[in-house]
PDB file of C-alpha atoms in Angstrom:
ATOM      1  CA  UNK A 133       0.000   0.000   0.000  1.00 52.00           C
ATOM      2  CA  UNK A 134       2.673   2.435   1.032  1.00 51.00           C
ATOM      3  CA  UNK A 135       4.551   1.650  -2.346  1.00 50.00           C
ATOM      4  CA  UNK A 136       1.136   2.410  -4.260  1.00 46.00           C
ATOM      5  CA  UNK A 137       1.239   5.412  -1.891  1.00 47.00           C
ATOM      6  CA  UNK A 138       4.291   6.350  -3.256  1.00 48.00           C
ATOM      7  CA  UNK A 139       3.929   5.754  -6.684  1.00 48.00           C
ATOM      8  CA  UNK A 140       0.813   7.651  -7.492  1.00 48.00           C
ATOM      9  CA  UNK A 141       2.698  10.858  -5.349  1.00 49.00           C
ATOM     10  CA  UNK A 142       5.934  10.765  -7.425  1.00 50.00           C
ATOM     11  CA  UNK A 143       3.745  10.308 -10.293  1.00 49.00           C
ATOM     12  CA  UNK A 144       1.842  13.361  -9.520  1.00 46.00           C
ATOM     13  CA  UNK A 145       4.326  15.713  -9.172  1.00 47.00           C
ATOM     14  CA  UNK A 146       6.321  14.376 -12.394  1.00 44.00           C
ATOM     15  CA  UNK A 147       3.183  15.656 -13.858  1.00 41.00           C
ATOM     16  CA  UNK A 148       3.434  18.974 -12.491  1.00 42.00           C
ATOM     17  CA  UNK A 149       6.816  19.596 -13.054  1.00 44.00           C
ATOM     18  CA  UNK A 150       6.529  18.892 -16.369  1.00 42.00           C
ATOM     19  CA  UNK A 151       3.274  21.118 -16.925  1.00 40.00           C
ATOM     20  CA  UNK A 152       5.071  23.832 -15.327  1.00 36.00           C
ATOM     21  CA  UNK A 153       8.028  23.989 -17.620  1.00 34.00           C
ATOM     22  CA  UNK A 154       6.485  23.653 -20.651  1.00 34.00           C
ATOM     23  CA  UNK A 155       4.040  26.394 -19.829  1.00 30.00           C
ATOM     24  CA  UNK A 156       6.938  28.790 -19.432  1.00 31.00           C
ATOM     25  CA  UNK A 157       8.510  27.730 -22.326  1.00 29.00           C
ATOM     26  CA  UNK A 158       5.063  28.218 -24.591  1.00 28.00           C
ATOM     27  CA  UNK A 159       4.715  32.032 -23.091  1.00 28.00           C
ATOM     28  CA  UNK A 160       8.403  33.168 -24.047  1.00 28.00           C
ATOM     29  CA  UNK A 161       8.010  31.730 -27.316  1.00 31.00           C
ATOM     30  CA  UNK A 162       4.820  33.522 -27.791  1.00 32.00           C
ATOM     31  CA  UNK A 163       6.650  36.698 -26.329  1.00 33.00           C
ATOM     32  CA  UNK A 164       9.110  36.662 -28.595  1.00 34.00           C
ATOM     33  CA  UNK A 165       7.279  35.720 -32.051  1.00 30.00           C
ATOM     34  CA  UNK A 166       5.030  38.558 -30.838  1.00 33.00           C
ATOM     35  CA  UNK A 167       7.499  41.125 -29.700  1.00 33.00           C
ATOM     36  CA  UNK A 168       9.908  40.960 -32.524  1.00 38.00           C
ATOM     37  CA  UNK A 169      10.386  39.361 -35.557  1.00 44.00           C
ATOM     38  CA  UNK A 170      14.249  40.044 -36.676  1.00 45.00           C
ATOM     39  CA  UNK A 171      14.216  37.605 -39.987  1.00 52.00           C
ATOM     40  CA  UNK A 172      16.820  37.698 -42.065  1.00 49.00           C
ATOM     41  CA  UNK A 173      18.315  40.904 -41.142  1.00 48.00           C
ATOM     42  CA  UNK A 174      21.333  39.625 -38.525  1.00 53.00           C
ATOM     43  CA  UNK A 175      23.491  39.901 -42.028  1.00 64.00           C
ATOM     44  CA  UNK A 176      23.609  43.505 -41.280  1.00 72.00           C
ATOM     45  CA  UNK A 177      26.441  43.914 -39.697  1.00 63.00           C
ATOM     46  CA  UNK A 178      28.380  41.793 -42.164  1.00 62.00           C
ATOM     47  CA  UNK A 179      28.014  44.019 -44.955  1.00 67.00           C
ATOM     48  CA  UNK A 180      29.511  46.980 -43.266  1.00 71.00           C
ATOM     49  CA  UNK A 181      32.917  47.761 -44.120  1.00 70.00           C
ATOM     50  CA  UNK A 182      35.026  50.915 -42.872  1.00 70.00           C
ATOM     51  CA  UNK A 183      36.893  51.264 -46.712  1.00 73.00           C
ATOM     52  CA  UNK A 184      32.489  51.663 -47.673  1.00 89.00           C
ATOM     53  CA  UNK A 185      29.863  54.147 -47.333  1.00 94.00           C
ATOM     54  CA  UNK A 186      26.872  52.115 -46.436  1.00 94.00           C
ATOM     55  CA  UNK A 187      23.276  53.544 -47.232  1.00 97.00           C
ATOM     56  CA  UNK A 188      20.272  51.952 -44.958  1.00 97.00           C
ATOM     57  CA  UNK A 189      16.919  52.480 -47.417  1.00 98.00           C
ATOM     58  CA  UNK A 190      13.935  52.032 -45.961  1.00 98.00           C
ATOM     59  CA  UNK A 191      10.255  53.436 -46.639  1.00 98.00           C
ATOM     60  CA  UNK A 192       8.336  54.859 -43.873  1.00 98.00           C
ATOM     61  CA  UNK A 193       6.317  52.577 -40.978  1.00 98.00           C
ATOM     62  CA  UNK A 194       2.667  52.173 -41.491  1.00 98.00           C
ATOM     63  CA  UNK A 195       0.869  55.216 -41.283  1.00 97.00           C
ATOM     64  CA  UNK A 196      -2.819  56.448 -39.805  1.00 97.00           C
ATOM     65  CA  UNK A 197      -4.794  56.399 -42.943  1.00 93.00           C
ATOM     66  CA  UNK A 198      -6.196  59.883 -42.504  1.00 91.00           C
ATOM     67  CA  UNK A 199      -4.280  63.568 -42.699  1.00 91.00           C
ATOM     68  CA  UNK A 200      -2.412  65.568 -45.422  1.00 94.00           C
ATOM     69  CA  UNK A 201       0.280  64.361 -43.239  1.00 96.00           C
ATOM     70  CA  UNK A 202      -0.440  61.383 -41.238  1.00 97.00           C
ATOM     71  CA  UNK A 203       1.673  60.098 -38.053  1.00 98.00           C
ATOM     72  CA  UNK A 204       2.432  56.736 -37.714  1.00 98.00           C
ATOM     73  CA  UNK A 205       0.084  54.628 -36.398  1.00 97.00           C
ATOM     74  CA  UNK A 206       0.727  51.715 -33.676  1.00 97.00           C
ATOM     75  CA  UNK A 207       1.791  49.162 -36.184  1.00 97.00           C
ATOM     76  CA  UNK A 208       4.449  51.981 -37.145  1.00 98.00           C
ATOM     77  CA  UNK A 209       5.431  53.034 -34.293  1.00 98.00           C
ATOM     78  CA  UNK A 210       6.567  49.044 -33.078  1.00 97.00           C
ATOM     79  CA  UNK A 211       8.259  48.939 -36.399  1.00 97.00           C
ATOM     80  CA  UNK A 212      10.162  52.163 -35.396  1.00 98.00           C
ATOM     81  CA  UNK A 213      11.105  50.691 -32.329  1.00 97.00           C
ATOM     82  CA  UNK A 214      12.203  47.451 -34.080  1.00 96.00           C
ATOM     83  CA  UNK A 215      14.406  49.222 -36.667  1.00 96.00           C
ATOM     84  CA  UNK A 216      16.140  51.199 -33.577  1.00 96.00           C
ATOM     85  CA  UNK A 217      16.583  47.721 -31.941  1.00 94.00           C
ATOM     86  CA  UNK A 218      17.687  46.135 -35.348  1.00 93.00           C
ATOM     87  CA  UNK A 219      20.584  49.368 -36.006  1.00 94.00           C
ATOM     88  CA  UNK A 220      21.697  49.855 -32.184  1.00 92.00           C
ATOM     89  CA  UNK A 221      24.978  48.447 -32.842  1.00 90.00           C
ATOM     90  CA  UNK A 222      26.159  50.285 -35.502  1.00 93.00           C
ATOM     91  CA  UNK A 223      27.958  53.104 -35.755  1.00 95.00           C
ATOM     92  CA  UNK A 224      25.804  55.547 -38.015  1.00 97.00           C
ATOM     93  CA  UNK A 225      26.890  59.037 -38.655  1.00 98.00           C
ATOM     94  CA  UNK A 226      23.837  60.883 -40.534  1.00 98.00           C
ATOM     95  CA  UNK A 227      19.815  60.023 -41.052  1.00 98.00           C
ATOM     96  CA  UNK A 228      18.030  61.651 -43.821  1.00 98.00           C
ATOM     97  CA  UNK A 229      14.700  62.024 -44.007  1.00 98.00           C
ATOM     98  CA  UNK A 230      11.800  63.400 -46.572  1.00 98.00           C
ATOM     99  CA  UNK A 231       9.966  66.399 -44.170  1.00 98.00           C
ATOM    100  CA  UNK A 232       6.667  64.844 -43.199  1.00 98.00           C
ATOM    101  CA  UNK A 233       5.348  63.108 -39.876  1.00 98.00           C
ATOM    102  CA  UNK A 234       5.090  58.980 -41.109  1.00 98.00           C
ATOM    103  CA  UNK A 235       9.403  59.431 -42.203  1.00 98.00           C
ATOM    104  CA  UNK A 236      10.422  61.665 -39.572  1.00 98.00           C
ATOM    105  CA  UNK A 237       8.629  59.401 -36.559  1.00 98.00           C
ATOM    106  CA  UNK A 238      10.284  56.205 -38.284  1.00 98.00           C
ATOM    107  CA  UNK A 239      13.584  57.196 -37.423  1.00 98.00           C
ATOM    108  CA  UNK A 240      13.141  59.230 -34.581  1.00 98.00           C
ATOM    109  CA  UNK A 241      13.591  56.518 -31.940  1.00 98.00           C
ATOM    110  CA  UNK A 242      17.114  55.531 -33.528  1.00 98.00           C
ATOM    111  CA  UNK A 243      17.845  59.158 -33.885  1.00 98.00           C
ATOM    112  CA  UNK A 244      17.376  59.550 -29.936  1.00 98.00           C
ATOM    113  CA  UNK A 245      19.291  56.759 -29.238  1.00 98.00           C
ATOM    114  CA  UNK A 246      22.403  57.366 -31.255  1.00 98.00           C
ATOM    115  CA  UNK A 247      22.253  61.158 -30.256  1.00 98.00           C
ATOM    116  CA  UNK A 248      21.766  62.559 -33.926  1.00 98.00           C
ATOM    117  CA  UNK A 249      19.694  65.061 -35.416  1.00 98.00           C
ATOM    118  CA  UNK A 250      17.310  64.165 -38.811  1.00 98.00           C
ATOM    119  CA  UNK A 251      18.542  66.021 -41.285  1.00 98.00           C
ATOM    120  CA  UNK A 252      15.320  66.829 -43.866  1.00 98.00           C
ATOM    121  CA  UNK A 253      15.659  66.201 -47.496  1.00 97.00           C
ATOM    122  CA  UNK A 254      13.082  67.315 -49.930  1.00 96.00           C
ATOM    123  CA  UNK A 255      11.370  65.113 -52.138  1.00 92.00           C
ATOM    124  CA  UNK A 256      12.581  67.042 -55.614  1.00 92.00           C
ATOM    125  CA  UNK A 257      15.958  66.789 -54.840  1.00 94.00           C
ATOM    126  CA  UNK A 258      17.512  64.634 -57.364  1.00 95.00           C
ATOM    127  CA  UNK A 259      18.860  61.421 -56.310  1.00 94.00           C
ATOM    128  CA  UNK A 260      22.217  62.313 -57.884  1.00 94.00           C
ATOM    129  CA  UNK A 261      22.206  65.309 -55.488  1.00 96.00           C
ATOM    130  CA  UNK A 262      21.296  63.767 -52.091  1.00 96.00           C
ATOM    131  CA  UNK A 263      24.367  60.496 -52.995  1.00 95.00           C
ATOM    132  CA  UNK A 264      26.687  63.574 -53.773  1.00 95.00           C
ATOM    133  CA  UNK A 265      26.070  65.119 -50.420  1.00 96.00           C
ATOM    134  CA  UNK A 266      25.653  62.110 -48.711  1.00 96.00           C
ATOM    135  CA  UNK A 267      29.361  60.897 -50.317  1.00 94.00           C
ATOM    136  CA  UNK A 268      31.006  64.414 -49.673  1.00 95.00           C
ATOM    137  CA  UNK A 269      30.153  64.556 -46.242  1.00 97.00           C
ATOM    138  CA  UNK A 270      29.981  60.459 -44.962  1.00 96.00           C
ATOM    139  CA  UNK A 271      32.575  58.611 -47.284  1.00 94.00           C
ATOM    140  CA  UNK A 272      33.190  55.599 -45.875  1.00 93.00           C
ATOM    141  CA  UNK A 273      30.493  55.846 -42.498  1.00 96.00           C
ATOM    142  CA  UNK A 274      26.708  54.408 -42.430  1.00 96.00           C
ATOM    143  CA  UNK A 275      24.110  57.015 -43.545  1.00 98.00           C
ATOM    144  CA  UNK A 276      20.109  55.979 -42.913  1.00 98.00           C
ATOM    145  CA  UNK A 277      17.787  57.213 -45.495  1.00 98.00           C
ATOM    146  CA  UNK A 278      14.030  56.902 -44.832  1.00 98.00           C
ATOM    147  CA  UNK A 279      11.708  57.768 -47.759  1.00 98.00           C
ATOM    148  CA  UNK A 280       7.984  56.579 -49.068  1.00 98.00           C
ATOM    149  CA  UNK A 281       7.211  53.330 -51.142  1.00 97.00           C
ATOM    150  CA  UNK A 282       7.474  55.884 -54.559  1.00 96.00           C
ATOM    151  CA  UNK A 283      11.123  57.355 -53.786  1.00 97.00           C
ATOM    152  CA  UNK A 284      12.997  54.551 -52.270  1.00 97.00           C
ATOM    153  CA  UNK A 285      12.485  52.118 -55.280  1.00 97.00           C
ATOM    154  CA  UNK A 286      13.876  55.307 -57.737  1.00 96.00           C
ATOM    155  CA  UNK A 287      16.417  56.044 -55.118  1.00 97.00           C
ATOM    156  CA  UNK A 288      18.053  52.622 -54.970  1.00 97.00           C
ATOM    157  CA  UNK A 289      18.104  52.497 -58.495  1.00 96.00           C
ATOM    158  CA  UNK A 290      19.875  55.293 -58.550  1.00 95.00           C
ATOM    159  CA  UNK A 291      22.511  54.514 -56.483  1.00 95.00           C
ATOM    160  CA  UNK A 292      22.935  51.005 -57.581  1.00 94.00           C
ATOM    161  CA  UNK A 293      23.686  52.232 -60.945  1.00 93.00           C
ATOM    162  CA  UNK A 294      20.428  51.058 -62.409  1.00 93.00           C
ATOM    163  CA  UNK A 295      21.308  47.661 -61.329  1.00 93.00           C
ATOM    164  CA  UNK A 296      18.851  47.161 -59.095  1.00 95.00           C
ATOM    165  CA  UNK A 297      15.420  47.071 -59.354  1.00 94.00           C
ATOM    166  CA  UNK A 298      12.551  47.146 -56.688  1.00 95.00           C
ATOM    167  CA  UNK A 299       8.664  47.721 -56.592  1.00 96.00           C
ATOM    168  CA  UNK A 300       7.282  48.332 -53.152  1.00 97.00           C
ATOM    169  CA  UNK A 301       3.567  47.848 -52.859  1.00 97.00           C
ATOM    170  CA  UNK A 302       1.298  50.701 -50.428  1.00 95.00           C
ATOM    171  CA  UNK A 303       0.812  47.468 -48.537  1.00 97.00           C
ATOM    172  CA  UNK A 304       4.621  46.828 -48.049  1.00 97.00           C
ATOM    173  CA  UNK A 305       6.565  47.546 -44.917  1.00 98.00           C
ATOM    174  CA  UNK A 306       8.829  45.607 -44.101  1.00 96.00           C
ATOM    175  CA  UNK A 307      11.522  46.043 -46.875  1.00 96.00           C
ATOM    176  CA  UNK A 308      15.168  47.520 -46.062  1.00 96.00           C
ATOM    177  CA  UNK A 309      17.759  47.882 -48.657  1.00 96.00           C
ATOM    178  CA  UNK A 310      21.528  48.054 -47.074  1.00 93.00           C
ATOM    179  CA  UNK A 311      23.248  49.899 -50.529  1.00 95.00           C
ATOM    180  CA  UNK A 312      27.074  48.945 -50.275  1.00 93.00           C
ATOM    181  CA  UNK A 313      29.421  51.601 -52.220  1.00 92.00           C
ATOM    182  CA  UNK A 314      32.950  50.911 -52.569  1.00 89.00           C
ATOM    183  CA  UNK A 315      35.119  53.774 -53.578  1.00 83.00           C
ATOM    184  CA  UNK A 316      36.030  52.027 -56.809  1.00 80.00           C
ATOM    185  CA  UNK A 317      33.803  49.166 -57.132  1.00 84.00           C
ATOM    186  CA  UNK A 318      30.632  48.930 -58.169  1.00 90.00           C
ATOM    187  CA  UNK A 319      27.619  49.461 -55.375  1.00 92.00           C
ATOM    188  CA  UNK A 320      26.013  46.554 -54.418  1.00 91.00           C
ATOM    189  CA  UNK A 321      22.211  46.784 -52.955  1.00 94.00           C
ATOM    190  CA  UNK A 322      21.136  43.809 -50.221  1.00 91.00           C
ATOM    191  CA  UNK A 323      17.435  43.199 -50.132  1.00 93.00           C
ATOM    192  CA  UNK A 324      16.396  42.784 -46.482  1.00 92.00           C
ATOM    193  CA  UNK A 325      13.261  42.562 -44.295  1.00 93.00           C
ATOM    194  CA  UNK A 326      12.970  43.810 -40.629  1.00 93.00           C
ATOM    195  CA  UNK A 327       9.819  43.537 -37.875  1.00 92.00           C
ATOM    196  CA  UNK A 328       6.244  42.110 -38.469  1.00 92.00           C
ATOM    197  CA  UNK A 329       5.943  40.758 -42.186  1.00 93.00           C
ATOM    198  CA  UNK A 330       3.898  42.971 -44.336  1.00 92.00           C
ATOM    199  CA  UNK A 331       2.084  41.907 -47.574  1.00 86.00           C
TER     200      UNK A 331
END
């Protein structure tokens, strides 16, 4: 009887333990698949080289859907907070931005963090222009450019030497380009994708 006893107790509190532990592993996996979602874009950090200027393209977070010049919403405003997570360790020297609410408040939280101001770009400035300042003032650091799903795919073009081509749907969020340009090779553009998938 007292082995019976003894059985049905250990038995018990196998049970337990085991319920226990896998409960706690099921909410921290839900935690993190929920929190962030970092994909493919660890490679980051291998692309950067100190003998390249690196250009980080990126459209604006998702926006409020009413406004001449909508904020970002609260799908946006995780995203922002994912791309200053996604960028924290590396050592960027400029962020440009187009002058409206949605591009300004997607780089804002990595501007705060790495202790830089945004530095406005309009939207007619040629391409040509903005990598000529960019180049002339950053050669060889890591420059941030945030734009809107009908500049960025022009823009990489552009600096790619038309080798690159890109459409980016309204839908589309998610998309970050890390442009690569050696001083006297040709620029290379990396397709990435950062925070909660997008259509």
């Amino acid at each position: 009887m007292r082995k019976l006893l003894f059985l049905i107790i250990a038995g018990m509190s196998m049970l337990f333990c085991d319920c226990k532990k896998e409960t706690k592993a099921q909410i921290v996996t839900v935690r993190d698949t929920v929190y962030v979602e970092v994909r493919d874009t660890t490679v980051i950090p291998a692309l950067i080289s100190d003998t390249t200027t690196t250009l980080i393209v990126l459209r604006h977070a998702e926006k409020e859907t009413t406004g001449a010049d909508p904020n970002l919403n609260s799908d946006g405003l995780l995203r922002a907070e994912e791309l200053k997570r996604l960028l924290d360790n590396l050592s960027i020297s400029a962020i440009y931005s187009t002058p409206f609410n949605r591009t300004r408040q997607t780089v804002q939280p990595l501007a705060t963090a790495k202790g830089l101001s945004i530095t406005e770009y309009p939207t007619t400035k040629s391409y040509t222009d903005l990598e000529s300042e960019i180049l002339s003032a950053y050669r060889g650091k890591i420059v941030v450019v945030v734009g809107h799903s009908n500049t960025v795919p022009d823009m990489v073009k552009e600096l790619s030497n038309n080798s690159f081509n890109v459409i980016i749907e309204d839908s589309q969020y998610d998309n970050l380009f890390v442009v690569s340009m050696p001083e006297k090779l040709k620029p290379t553009v990396t397709p990435l994708k950062y925070g909660k998938e997008t259509p």
